[in-house]
Short mmCIF file of C-alpha atoms in Angstrom, two decimals:
data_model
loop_
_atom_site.label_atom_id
_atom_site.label_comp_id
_atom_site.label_asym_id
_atom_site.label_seq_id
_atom_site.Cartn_x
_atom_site.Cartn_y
_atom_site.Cartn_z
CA UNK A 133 -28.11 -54.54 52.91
CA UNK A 134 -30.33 -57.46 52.79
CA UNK A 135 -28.45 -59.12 55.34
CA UNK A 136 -28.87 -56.09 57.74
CA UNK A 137 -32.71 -56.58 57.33
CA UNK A 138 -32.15 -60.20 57.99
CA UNK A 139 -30.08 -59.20 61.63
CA UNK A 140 -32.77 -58.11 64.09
CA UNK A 141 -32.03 -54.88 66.22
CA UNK A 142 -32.09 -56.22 69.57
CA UNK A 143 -29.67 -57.59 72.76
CA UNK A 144 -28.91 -60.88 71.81
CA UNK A 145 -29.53 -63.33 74.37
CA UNK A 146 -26.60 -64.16 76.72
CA UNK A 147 -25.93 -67.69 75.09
CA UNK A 148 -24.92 -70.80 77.41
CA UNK A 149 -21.67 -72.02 75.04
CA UNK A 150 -20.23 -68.43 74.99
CA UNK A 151 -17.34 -67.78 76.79
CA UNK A 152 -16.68 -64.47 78.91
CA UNK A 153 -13.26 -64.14 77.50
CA UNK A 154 -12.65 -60.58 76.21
CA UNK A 155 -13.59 -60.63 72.62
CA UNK A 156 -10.92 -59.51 70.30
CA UNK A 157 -10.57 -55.89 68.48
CA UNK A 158 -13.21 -55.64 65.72
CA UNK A 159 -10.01 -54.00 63.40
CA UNK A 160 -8.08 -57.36 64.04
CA UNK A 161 -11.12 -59.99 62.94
CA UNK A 162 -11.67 -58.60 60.00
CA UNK A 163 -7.88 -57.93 58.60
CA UNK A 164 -6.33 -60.58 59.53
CA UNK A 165 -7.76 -63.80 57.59
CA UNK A 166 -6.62 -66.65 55.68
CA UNK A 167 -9.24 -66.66 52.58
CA UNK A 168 -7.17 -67.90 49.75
CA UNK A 169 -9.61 -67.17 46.98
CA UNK A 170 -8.45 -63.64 47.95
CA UNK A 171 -4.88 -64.14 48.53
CA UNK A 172 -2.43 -65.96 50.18
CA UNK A 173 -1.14 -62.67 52.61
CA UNK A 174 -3.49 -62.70 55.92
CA UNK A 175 -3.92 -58.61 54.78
CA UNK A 176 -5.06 -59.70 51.31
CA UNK A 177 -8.66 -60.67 51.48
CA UNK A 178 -9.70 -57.85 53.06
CA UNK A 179 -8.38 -55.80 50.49
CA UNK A 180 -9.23 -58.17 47.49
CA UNK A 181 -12.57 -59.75 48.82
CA UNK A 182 -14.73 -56.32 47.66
CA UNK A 183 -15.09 -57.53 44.52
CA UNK A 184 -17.32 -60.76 45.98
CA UNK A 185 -21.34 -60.54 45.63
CA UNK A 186 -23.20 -61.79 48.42
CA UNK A 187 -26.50 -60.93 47.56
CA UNK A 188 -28.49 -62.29 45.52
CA UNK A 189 -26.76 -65.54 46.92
CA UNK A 190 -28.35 -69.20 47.04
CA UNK A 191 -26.87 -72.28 48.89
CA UNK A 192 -27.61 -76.03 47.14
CA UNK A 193 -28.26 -78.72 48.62
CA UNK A 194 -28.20 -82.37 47.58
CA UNK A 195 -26.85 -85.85 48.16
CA UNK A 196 -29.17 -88.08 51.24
CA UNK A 197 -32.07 -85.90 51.93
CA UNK A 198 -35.36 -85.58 51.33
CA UNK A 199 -35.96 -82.29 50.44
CA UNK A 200 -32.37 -81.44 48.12
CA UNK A 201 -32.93 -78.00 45.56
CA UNK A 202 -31.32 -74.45 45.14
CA UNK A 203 -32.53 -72.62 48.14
CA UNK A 204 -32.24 -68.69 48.14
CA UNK A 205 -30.38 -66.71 51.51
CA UNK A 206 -33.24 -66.12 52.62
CA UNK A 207 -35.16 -69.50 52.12
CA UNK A 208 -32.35 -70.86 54.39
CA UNK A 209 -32.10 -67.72 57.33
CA UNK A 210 -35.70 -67.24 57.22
CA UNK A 211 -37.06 -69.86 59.85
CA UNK A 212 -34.28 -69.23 62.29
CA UNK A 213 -33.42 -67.17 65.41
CA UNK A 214 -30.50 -65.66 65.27
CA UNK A 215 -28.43 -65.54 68.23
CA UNK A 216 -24.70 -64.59 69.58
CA UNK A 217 -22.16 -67.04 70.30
CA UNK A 218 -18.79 -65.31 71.94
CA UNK A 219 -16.23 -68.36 70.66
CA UNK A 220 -12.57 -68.93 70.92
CA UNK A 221 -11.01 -69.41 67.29
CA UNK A 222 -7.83 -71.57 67.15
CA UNK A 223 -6.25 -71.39 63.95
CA UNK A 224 -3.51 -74.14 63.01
CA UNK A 225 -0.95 -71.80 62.49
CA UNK A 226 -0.64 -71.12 66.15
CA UNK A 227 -2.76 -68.01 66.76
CA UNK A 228 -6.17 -67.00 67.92
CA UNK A 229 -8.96 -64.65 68.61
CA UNK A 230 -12.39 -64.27 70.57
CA UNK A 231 -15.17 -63.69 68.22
CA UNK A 232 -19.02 -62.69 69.16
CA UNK A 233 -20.49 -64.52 66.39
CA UNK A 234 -24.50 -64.06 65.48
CA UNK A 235 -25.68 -67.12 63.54
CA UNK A 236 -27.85 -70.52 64.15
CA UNK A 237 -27.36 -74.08 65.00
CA UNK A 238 -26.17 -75.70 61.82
CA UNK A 239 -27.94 -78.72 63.29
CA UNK A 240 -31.22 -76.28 63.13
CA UNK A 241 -30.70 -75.92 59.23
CA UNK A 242 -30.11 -79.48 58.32
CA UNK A 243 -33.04 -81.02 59.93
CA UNK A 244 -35.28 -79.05 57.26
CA UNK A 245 -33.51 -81.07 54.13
CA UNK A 246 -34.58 -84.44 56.18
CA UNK A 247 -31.44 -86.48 55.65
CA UNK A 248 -32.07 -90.42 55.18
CA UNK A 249 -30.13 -92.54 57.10
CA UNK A 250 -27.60 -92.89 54.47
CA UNK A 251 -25.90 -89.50 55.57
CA UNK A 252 -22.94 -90.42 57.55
CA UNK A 253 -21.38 -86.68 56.74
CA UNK A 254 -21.88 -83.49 55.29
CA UNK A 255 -19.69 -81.85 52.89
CA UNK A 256 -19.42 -77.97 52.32
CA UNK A 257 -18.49 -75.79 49.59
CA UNK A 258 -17.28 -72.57 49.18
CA UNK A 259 -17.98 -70.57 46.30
CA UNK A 260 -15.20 -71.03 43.35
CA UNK A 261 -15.84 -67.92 40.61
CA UNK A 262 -12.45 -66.93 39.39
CA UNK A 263 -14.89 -63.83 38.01
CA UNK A 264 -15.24 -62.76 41.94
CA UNK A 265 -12.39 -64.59 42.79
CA UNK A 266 -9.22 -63.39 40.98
CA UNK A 267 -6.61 -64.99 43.19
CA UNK A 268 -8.18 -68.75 41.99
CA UNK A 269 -6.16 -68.79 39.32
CA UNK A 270 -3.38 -69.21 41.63
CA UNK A 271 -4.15 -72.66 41.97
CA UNK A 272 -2.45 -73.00 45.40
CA UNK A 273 -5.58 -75.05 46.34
CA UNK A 274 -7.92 -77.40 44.64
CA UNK A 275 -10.58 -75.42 44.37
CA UNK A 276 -13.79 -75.25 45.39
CA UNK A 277 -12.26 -74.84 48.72
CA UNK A 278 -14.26 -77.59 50.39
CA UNK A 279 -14.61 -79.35 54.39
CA UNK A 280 -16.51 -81.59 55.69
CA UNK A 281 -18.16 -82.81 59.53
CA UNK A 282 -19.17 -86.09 60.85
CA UNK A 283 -23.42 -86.13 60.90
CA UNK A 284 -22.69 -85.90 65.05
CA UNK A 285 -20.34 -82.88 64.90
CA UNK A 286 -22.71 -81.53 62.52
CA UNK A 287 -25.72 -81.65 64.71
CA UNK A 288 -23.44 -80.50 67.92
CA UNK A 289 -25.38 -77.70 69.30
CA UNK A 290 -22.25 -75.60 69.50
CA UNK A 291 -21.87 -75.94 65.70
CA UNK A 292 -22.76 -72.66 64.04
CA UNK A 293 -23.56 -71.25 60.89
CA UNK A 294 -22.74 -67.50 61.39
CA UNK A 295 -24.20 -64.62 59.42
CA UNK A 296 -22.68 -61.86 61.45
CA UNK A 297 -19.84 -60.68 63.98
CA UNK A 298 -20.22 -57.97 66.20
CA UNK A 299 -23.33 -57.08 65.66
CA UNK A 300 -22.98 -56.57 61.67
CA UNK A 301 -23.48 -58.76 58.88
CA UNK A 302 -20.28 -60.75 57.81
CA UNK A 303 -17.78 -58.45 56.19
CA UNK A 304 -16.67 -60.39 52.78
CA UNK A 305 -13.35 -61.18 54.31
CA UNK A 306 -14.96 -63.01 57.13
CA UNK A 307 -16.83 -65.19 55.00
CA UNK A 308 -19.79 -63.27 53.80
CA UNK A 309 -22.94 -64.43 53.87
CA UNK A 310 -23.01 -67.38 55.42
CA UNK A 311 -20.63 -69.53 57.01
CA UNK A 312 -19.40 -72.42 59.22
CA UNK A 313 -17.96 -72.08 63.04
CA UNK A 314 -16.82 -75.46 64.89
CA UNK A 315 -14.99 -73.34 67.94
CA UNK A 316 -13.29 -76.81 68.85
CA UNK A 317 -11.28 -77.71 65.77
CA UNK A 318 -8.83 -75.63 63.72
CA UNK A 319 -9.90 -72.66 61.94
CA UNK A 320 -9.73 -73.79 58.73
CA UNK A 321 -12.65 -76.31 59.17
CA UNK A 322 -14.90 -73.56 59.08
CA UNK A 323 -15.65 -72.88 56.37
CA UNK A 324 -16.63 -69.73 54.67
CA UNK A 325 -19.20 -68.26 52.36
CA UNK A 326 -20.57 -71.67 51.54
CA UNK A 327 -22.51 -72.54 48.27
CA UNK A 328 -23.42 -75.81 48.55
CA UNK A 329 -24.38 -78.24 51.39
CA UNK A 330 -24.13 -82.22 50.49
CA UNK A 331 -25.22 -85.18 52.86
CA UNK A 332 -23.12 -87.60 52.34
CA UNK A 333 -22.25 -91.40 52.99
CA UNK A 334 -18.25 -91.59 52.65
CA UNK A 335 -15.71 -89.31 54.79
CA UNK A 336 -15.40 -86.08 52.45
CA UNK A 337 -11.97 -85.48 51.80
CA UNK A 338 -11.17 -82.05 52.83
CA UNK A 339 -9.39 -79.16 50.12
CA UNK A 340 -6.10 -78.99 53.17
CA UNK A 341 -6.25 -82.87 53.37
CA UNK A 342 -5.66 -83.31 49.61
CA UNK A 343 -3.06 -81.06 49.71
CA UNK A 344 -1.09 -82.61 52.40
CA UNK A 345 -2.79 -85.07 54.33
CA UNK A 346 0.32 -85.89 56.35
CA UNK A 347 -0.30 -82.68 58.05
CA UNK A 348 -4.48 -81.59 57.68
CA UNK A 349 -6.76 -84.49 59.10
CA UNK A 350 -10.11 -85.06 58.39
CA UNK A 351 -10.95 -84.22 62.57
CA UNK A 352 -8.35 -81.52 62.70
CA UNK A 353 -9.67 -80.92 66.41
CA UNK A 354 -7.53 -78.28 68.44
CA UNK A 355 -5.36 -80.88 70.26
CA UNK A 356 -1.94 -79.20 72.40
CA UNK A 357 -0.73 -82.79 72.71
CA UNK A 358 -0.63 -83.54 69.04
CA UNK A 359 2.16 -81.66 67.09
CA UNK A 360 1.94 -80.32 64.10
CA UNK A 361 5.00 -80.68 61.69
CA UNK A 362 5.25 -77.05 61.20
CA UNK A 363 3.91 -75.36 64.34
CA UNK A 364 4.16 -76.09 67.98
CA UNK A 365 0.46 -76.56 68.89
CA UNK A 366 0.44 -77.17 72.68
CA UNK A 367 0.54 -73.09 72.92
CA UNK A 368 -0.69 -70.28 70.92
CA UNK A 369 -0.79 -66.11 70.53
CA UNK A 370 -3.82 -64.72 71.39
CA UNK A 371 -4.16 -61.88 68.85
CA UNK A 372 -3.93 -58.60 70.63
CA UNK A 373 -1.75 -60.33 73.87
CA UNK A 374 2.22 -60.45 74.03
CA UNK A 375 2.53 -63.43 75.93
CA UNK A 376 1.64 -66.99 75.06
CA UNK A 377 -1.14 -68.93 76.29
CA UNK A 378 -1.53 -72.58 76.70
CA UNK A 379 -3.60 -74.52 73.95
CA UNK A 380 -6.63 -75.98 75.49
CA UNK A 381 -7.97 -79.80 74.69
CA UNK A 382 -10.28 -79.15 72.28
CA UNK A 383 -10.19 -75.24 72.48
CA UNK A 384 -11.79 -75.59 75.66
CA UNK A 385 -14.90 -76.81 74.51
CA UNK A 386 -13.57 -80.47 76.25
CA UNK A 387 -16.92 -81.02 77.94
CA UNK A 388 -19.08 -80.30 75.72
CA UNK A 389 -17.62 -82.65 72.63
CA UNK A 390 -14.89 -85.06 74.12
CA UNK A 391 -17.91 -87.50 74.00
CA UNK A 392 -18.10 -87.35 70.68
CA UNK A 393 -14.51 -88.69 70.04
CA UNK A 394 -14.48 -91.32 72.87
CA UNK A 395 -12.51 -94.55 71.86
CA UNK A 396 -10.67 -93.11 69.36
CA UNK A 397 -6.61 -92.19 68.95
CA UNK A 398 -6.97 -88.97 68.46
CA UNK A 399 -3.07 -88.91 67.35
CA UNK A 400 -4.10 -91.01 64.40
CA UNK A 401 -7.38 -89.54 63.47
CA UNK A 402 -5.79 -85.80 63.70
CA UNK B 124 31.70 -49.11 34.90
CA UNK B 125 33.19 -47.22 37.93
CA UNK B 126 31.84 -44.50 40.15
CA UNK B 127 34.53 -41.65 40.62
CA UNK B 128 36.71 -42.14 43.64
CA UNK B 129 36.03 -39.77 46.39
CA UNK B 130 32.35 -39.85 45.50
CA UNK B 131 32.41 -44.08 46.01
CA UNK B 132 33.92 -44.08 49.50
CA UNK B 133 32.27 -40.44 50.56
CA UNK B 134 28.92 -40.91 49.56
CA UNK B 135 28.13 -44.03 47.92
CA UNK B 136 29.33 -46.19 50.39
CA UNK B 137 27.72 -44.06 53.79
CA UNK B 138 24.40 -43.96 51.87
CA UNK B 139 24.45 -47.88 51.01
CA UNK B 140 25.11 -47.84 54.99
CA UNK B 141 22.00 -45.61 56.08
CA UNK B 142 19.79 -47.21 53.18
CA UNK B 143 20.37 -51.34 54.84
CA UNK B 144 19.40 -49.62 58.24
CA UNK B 145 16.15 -48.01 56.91
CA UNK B 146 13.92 -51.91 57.13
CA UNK B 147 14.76 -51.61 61.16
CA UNK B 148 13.50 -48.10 61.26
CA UNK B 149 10.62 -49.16 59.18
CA UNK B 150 9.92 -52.11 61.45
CA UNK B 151 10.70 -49.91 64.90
CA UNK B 152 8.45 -46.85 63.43
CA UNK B 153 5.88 -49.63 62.73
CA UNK B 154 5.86 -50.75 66.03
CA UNK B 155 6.05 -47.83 68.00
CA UNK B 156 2.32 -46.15 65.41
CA UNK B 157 0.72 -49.64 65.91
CA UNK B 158 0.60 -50.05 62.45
CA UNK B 159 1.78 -53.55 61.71
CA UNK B 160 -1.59 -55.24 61.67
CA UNK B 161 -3.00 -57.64 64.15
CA UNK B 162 0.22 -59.38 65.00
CA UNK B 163 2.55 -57.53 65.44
CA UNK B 164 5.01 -59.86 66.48
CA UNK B 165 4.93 -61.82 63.56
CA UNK B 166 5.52 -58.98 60.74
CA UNK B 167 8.40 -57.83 62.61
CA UNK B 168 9.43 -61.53 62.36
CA UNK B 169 8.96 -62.05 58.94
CA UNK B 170 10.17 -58.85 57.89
CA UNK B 171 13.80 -59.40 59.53
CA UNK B 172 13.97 -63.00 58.10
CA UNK B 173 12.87 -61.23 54.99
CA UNK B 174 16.04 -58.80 54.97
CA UNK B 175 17.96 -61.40 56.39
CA UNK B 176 17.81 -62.64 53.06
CA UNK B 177 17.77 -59.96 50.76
CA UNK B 178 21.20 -58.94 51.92
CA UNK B 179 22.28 -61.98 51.54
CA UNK B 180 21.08 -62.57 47.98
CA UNK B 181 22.61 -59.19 47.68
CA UNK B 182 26.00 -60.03 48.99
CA UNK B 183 26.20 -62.87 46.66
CA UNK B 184 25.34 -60.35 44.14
CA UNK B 185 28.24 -58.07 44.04
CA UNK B 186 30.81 -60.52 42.83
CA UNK B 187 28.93 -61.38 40.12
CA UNK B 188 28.00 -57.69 38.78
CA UNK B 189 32.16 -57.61 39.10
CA UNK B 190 32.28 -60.45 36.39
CA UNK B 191 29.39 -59.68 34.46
CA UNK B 192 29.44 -55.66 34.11
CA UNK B 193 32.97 -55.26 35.52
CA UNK B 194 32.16 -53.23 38.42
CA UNK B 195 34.58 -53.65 40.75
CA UNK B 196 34.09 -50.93 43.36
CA UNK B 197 30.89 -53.23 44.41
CA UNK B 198 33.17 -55.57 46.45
CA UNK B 199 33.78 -52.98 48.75
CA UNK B 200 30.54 -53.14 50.28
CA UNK B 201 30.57 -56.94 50.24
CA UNK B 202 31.89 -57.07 54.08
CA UNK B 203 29.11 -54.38 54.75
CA UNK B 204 26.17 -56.16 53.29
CA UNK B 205 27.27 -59.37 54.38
CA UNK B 206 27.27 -57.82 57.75
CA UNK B 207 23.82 -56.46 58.09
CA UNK B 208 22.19 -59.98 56.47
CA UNK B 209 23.62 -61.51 59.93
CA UNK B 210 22.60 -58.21 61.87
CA UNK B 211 19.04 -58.79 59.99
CA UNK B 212 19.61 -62.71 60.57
CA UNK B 213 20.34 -61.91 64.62
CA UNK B 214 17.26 -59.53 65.48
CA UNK B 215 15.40 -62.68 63.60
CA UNK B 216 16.85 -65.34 65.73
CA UNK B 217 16.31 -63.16 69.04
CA UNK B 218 12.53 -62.39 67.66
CA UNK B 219 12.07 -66.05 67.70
CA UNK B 220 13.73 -66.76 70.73
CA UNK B 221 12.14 -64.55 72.74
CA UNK B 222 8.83 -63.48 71.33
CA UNK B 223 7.88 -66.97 70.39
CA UNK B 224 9.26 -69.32 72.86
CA UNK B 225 9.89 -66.25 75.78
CA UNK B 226 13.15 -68.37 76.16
CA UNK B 227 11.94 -72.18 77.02
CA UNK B 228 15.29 -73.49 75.69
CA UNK B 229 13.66 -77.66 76.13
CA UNK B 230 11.04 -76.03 73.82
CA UNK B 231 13.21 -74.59 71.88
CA UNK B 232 15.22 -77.82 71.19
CA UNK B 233 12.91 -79.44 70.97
CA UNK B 234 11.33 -77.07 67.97
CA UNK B 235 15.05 -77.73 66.09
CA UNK B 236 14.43 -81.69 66.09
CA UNK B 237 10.95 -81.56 65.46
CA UNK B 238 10.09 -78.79 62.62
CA UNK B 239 12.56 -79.20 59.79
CA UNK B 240 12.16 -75.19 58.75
CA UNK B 241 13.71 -74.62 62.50
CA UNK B 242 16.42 -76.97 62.02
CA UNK B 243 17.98 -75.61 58.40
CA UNK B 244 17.17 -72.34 59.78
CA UNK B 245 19.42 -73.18 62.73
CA UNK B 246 22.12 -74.11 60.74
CA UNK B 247 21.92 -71.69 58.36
CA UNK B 248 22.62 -69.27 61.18
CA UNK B 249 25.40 -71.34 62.73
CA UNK B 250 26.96 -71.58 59.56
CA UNK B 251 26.53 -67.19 59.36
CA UNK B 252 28.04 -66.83 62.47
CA UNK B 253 31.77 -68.00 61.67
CA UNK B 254 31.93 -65.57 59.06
CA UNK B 255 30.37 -62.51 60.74
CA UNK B 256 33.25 -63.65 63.50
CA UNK B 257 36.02 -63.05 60.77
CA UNK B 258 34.86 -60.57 58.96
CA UNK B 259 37.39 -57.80 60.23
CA UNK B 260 40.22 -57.38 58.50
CA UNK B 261 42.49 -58.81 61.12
CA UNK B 262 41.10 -61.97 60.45
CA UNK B 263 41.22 -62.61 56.94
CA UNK B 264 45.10 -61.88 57.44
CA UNK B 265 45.67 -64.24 60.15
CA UNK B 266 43.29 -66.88 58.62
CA UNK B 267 45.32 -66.30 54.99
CA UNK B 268 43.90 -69.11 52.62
CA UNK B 269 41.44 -70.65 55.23
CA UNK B 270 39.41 -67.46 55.58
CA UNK B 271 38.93 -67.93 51.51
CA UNK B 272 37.49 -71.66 52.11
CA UNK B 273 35.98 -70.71 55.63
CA UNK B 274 33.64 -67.86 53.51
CA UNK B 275 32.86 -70.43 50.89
CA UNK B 276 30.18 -71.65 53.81
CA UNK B 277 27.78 -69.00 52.51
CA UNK B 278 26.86 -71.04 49.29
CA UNK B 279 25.05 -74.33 51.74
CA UNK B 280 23.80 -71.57 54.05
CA UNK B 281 22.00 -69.42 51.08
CA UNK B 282 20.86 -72.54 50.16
CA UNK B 283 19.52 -73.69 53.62
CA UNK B 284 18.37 -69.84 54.23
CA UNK B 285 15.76 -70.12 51.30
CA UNK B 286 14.82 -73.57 52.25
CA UNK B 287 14.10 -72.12 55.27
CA UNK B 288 11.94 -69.53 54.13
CA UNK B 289 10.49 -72.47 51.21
CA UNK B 290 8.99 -74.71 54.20
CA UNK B 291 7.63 -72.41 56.41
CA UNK B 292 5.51 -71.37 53.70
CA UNK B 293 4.65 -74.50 52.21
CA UNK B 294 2.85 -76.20 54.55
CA UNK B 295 0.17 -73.17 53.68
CA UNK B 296 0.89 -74.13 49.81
CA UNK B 297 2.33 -70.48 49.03
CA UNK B 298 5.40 -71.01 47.74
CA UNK B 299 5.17 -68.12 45.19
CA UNK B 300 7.59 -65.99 47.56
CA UNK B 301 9.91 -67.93 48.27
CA UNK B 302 10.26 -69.14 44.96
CA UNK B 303 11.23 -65.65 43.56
CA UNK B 304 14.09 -65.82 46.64
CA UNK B 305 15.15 -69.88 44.99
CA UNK B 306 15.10 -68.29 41.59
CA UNK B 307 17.52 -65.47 42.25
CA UNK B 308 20.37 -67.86 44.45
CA UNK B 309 19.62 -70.42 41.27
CA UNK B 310 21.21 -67.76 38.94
CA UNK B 311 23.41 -66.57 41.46
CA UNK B 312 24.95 -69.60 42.09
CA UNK B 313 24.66 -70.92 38.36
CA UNK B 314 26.90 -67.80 37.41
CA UNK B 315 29.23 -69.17 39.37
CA UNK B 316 29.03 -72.80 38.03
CA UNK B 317 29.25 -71.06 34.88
CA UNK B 318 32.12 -69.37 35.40
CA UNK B 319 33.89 -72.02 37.04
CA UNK B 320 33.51 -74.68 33.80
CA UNK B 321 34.31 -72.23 31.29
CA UNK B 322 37.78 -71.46 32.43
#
């Protein structure tokens, strides 16, 4: 509820980085996720993920900034417009979606902590309470479930920090209240319902790298030229379509980030 | 223990019969109500691989209830069972074949060398296919001792079945399911180790 009061009722703004594509069924975005603290099945979390309590909810922040602390929800939403971003999704495991996010420029939020110029990367945390979170226990990840960005891809205006899809506040499963969206790398970088918020000076090591680095990267950019092990990756199902479409460089978002990336093998840093 | 005679071949056997068909209702109902989530394509997938396996497991099964609890009768629906995990095995295969590479056979290849669940998957149902060939009757008589050795195959393709099913699911780190499948072929196949070194 205090997230509705946080959405304002109005037309959101026709955003420049949203595609036109058709967005996909409201039904199939919010049963079909991978959330592991809520089960391994892509049915499970929105099933199990009831029992998770989003408000009251507070984000920390530390590591190289000037202003670290405990900030409330509503500390952190407060100063910021939010508006709607219609992004593909591209998950590793070969399928996809077209979600009308509402959120903020990440970039937005992390300019208020001041980070020194020690903060080469930021590092993000999801919540890990085996009270909300039954399926922990499971330990088929090293939990907190954590990801990290490059201080550039953080500050990329197209990186998001979503509080809502479709017009409603995130459902649980989707990563209630707050999360992460880079459209141009695999789904799993993004991170949801995040705790805490580091700036740090060494590449974060990722919860998928550590458990099989061979096959997660730190980048993990959609890439249809660079296999993975497991799934073909130069197409993908469009949730909702029968036939296959063709992966696109980056996710499509080629223009706007390629830059960031220029001069390095991407088939080594993966 | 034995079931009385008419009632086994009747009744028993028939119902065993409508009961392995029921998963491809299931899955066909499922498809035609929309009611197998967001994809579809992928349950019905998973869910013939799935029964692929079961009946396999459950083929293996019958000879050892024969040794263990004596029921014999079981062995007459070995040929049946062992028949619907490559029916279960086939609509698999096609699934893959032509909802998830619409028949690009270079990309289909190519997915055998590349992605080692595709390739013991692959030969796992090369290996099926030889004995689904002589399963009739006719066969095992012309085949005499070799049919006995020929049907020994389904030991390495159990095994490469639930490896199958073991990789594809742990490069998400959820191994718990196919675990429970390794678990049941460990004792199915240790009953037979068993068996073998005490005589």
């Amino acid at each position: 509820a205090l997230l509705g009061t946080a959405l304002p009722q109005r037309a959101w703004a026709k955003s420049a980085f949203s595609t036109d594509e058709t967005p996909t069924d409201f039904a199939d975005i919010t049963t079909y996720n991978n959330f592991y603290e809520f089960g391994t099945g892509k049915d499970e979390p929105a099933i199990k993920a009831k029992t998770l309590i989003t408000s009251p909810w507070s984000v920390t922040v530390d590591g190289a900034c000037e202003k670290p602390g405990t900030y409330t929800l509503e500390d952190i939403l407060k100063p910021h417009a939010l508006e709607e971003r219609i992004y593909r999704m591209r998950c590793v495991e070969g399928w996809s979606m077209v979600i009308p996010w509402q959120g903020f420029p990440l970039g937005q939020l992390l300019k208020r902590f001041q980070p020194t110029s020690k903060a080469k990367f930021v590092r993000f945390e999801t919540l890990a309470d085996p009270k909300q979170m039954p399926e922990l226990k499971q330990n088929v990840l090293d939990w907190p479930y954590t990801e990290g960005l490059r201080m550039d891809e953080a500050m990329h205006p197209l990186t998001l920090l979503a509080t809502g899809l479709y017009n409603k506040p995130l459902l649980n499963q989707n990563g209630a209240p707050l999360r992460l969206v880079v459209p141009w790398k695999y789904g799993f970088k993004s991170i949801k319902s995040i705790v805490r918020i580091s700036f740090v000076e060494q590449q974060p090591v990722s919860s998928w790298e550590k458990a099989n680095a061979r096959e997660y990267g730190f980048y993990s950019n959609v890439n249809p030229t660079v296999d993975h092990p497991r799934w073909a990756q130069y197409n993908e199902r469009r949730i909702g379509e029968f036939s296959k479409r063709k992966t696109l460089m980056f996710n499509g978002y080629e223009a706007q980030v390629a830059s960031l990336y220029s001069g390095m093998d991407l088939r080594k840093n993966y | 223990m034995q079931l009385p005679e008419p009632l086994f071949s009747r009744c028993i056997k028939p119902l065993v019969f409508a009961l392995a068909l029921l998963p491809l209702v299931l899955m066909g109902f499922g498809v035609w109500q929309d009611r197998l989530g967001a994809n579809p394509i992928e349950a019905v997938t998973r869910s013939s691989g799935d029964w692929a396996l079961r009946f396999l497991l459950l083929t293996l099964a019958l000879s050892s209830l024969r040794r263990l609890i004596g029921w014999t009768q079981g062995i007459r629906l070995r040929r049946m069972l062992g028949l619907f995990a490559f029916f279960y095995a086939s609509i698999h295969l096609l699934l893959y074949l032509w909802l998830d590479q619409f028949f690009d056979w270079q990309g289909i290849w190519r997915d055998i060398l590349k992605r080692p669940f595709i390739t013991v998957g692959m030969l796992a149902f090369l290996m099926l296919l030889p004995l689904a060939i002589t399963s009739p009757k006719a066969m095992l008589r012309r085949l005499g001792k070799r049919w006995k050795t020929l049907h020994t195959l389904i030991y390495p393709l159990s095994i490469l079945a639930v490896l199958h099913f073991w990789w594809m699911k742990d490069a998400k780190s959820d191994t718990s399911e196919p675990l429970i499948y390794a678990l049941i072929l460990a004792a199915l196949l240790g009953e037979r180790l068993y068996q073998r070194f005490k005589a």
